[in-house]
Short mmCIF file of C-alpha atoms in Angstrom, two decimals:
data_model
loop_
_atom_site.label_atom_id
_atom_site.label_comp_id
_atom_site.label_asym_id
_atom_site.label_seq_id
_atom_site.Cartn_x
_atom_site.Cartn_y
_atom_site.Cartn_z
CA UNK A 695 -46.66 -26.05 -96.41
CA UNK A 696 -45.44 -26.16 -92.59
CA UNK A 697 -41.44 -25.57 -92.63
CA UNK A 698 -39.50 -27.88 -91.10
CA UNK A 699 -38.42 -25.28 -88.14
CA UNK A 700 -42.36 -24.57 -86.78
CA UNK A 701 -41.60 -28.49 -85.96
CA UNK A 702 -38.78 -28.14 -84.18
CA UNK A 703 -39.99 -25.05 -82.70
CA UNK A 704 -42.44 -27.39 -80.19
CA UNK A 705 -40.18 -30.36 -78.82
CA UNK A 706 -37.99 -27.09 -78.28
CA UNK A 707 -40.57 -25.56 -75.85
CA UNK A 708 -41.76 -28.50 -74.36
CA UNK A 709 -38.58 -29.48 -73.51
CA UNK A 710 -37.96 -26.04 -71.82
CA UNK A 711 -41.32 -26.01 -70.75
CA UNK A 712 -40.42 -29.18 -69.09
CA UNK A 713 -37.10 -28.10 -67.45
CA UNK A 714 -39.14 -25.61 -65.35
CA UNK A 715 -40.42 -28.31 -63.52
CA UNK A 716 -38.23 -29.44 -61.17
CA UNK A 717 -38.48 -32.62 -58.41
CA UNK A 718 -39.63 -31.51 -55.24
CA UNK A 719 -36.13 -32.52 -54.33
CA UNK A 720 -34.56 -30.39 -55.98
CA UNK A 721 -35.98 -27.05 -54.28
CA UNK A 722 -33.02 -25.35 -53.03
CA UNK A 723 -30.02 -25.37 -54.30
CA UNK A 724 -27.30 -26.89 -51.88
CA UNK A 725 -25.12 -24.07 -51.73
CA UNK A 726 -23.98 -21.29 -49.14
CA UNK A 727 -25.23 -17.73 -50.63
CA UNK A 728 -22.21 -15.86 -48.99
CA UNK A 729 -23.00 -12.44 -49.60
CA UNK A 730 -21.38 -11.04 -46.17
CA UNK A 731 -17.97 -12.13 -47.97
CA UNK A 732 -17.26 -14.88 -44.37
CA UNK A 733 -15.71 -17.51 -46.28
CA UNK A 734 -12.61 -18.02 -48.86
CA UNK A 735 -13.46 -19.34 -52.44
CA UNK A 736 -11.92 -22.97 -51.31
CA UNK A 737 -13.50 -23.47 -48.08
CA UNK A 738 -17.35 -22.49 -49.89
CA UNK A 739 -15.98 -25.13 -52.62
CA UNK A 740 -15.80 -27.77 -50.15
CA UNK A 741 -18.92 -27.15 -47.84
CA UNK A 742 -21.32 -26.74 -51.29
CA UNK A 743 -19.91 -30.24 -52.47
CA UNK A 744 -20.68 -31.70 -48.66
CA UNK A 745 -23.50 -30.28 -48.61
CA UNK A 746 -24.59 -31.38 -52.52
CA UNK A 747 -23.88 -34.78 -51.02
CA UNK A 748 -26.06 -34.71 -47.84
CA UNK A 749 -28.69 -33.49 -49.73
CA UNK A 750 -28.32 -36.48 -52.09
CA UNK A 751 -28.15 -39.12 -49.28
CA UNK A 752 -30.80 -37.76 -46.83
CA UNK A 753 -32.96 -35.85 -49.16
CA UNK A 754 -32.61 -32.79 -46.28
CA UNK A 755 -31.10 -29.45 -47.11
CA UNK A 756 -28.57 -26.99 -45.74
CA UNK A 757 -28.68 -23.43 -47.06
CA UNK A 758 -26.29 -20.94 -45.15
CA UNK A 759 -26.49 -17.27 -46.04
CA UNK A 760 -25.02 -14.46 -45.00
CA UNK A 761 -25.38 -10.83 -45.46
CA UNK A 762 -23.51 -7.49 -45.01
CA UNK A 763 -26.10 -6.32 -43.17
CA UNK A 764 -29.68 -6.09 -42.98
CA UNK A 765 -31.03 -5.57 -46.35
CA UNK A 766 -32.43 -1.95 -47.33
CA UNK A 767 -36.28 -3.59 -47.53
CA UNK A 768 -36.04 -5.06 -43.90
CA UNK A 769 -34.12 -2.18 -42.13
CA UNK A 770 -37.40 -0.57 -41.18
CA UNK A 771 -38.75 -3.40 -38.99
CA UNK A 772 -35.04 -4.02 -37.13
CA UNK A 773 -35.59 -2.78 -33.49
CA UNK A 774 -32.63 -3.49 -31.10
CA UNK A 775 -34.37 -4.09 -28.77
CA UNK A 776 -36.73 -6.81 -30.98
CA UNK A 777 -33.85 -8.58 -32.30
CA UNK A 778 -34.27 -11.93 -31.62
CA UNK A 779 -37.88 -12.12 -32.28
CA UNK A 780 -36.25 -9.77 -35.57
CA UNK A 781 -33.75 -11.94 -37.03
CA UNK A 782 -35.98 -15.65 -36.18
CA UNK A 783 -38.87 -14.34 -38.49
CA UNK A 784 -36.20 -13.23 -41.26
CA UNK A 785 -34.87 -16.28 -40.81
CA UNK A 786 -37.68 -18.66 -40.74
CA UNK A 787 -39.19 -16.45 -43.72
CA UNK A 788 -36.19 -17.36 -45.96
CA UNK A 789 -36.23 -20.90 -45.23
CA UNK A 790 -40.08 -20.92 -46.53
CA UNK A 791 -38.93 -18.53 -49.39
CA UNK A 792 -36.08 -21.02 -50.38
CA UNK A 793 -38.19 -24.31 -49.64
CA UNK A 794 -35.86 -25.31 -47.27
CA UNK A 795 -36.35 -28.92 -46.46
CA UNK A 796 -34.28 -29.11 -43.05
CA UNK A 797 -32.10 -26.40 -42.00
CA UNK A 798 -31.25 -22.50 -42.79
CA UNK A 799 -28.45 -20.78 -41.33
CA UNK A 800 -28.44 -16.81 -41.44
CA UNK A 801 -25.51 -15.48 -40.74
CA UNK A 802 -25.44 -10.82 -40.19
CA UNK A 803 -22.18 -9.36 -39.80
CA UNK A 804 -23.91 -5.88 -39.02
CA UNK A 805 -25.57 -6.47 -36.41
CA UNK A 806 -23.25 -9.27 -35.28
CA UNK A 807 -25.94 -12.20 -35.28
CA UNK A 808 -26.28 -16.01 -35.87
CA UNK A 809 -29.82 -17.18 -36.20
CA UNK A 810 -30.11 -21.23 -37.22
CA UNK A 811 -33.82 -22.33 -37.84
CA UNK A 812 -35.07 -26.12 -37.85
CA UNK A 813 -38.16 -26.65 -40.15
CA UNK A 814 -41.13 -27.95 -38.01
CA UNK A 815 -40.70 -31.40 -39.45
CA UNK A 816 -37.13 -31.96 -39.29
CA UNK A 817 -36.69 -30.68 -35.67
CA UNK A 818 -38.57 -34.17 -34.66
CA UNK A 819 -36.11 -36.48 -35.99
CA UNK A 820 -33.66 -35.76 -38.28
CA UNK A 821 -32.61 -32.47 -36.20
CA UNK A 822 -33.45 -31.57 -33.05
CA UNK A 823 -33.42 -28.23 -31.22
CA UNK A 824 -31.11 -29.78 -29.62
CA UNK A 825 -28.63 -30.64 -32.53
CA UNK A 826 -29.32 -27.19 -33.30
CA UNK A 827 -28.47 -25.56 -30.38
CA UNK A 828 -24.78 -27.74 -30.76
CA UNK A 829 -24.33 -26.59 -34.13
CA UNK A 830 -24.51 -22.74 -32.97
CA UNK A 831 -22.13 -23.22 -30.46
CA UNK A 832 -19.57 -24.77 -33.16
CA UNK A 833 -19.94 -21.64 -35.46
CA UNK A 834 -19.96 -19.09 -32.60
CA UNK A 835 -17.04 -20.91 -31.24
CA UNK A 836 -15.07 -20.47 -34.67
CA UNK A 837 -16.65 -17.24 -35.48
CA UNK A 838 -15.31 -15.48 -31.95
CA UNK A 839 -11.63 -16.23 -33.09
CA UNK A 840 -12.45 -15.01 -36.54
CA UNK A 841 -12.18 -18.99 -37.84
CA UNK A 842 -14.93 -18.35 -40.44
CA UNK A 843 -13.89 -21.34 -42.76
CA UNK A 844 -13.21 -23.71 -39.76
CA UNK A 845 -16.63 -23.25 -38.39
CA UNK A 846 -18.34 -23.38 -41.53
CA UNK A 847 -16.52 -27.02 -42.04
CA UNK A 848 -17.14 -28.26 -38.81
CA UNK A 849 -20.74 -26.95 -38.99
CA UNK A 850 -21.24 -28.78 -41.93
CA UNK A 851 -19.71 -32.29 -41.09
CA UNK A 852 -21.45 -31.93 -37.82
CA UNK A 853 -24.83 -31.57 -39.83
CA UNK A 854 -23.73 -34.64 -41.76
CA UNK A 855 -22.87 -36.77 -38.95
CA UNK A 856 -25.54 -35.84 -36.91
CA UNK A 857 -28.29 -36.58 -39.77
CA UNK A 858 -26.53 -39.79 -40.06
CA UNK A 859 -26.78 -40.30 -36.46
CA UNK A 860 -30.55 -39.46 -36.30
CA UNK A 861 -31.73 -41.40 -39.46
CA UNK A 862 -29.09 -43.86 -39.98
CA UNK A 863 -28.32 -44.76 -43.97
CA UNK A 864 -31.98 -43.92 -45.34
CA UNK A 865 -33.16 -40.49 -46.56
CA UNK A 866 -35.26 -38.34 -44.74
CA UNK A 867 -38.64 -37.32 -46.03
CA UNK A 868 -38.95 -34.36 -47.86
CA UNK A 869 -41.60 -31.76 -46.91
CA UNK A 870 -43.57 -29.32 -48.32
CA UNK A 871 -42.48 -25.50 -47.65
CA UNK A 872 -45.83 -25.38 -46.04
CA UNK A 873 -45.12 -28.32 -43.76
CA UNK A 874 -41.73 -26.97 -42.94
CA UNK A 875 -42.62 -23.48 -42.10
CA UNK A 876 -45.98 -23.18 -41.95
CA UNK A 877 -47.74 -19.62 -41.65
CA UNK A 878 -43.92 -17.84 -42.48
CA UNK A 879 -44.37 -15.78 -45.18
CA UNK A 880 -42.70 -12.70 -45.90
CA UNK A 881 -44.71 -9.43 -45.14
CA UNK A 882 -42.48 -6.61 -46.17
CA UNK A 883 -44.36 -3.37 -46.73
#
């Protein structure tokens, strides 16, 4: 005779079996991963519930991290004198990593740097390098006078209004990692 919990025991792991498999949509999780310490606890409150929001509406993310500095696995490949090309691959190789379907923000306090990367798709609508380029100028704007929560506000109602702008009230597509980012992968050695 079977007991009565070996039955149980298989909706149970289907049902966590099943709760592994997310929707494409839900890929990244719209929140900022401040690990550099920029922002107070109310001001991340409000930017994670915009952001939850945008995602929602235009089916495009916004994931803004920042870090201390450059983590102990990376610190081998940082060249001053590289830094852009540096800090655009660590970027661009996090958005991939984090299926980022639109835009990823990394944010270094040592070295000072702001690098904002566009997935390949979303740059051609939704976007653009130019929309970009505005939305580094609001958080180095902020970020000179040491506005850290004012900048990461504006930064993110600009990124609303701007999608909003770009695709009026329907949702953008979502993308693949691949189609995002493609050929970023993460080579650390």
């Amino acid at each position: 005779m079977v007991s009565a919990s070996r039955y149980l025991l298989i909706p149970a792991l289907l049902t966590s079996w099943l709760g592994l498999i997310a929707p494409a949509s839900a890929a990244v999780a719209p929140v900022i991963k401040d690990g550099g310490k920029f922002f107070s606890a109310d001001a991340l409150t409000k930017a994670n519930e915009k952001i939850k929001k945008i995602a929602q509406t235009y089916d495009k993310d916004l994931l803004i991290e920042t870090f201390a500095d450059i983590p102990a696995d990376l610190k081998k490949d940082y060249k001053p004198e590289n830094k852009t090309e540096f800090f655009e691959k660590w970027a661009r190789d996090q958005a991939h990593e984090n299926a980022v379907n639109g835009v990823y923000v990394l944010i270094c306090k040592t070295p000072a740097h702001l690098q904002i990367e566009v997935g390949n798709e979303t740059q051609k609508k939704a976007f653009t390098l130019r929309n970009r380029n505005e939305l580094k100028k609001i958080l180095i704007d902020k970020f000179k006078e040491k506005k850290y929560d004012e900048g990461l506000q504006e930064a993110v109602d600009f990124y609303a209004t701007t999608l909003k702008a770009n695709l009026g009230k329907s949702a953008g597509t979502r993308f693949k990692s691949h189609e995002e980012w493609p050929g970023h992968t993460r080579t650390v050695g």
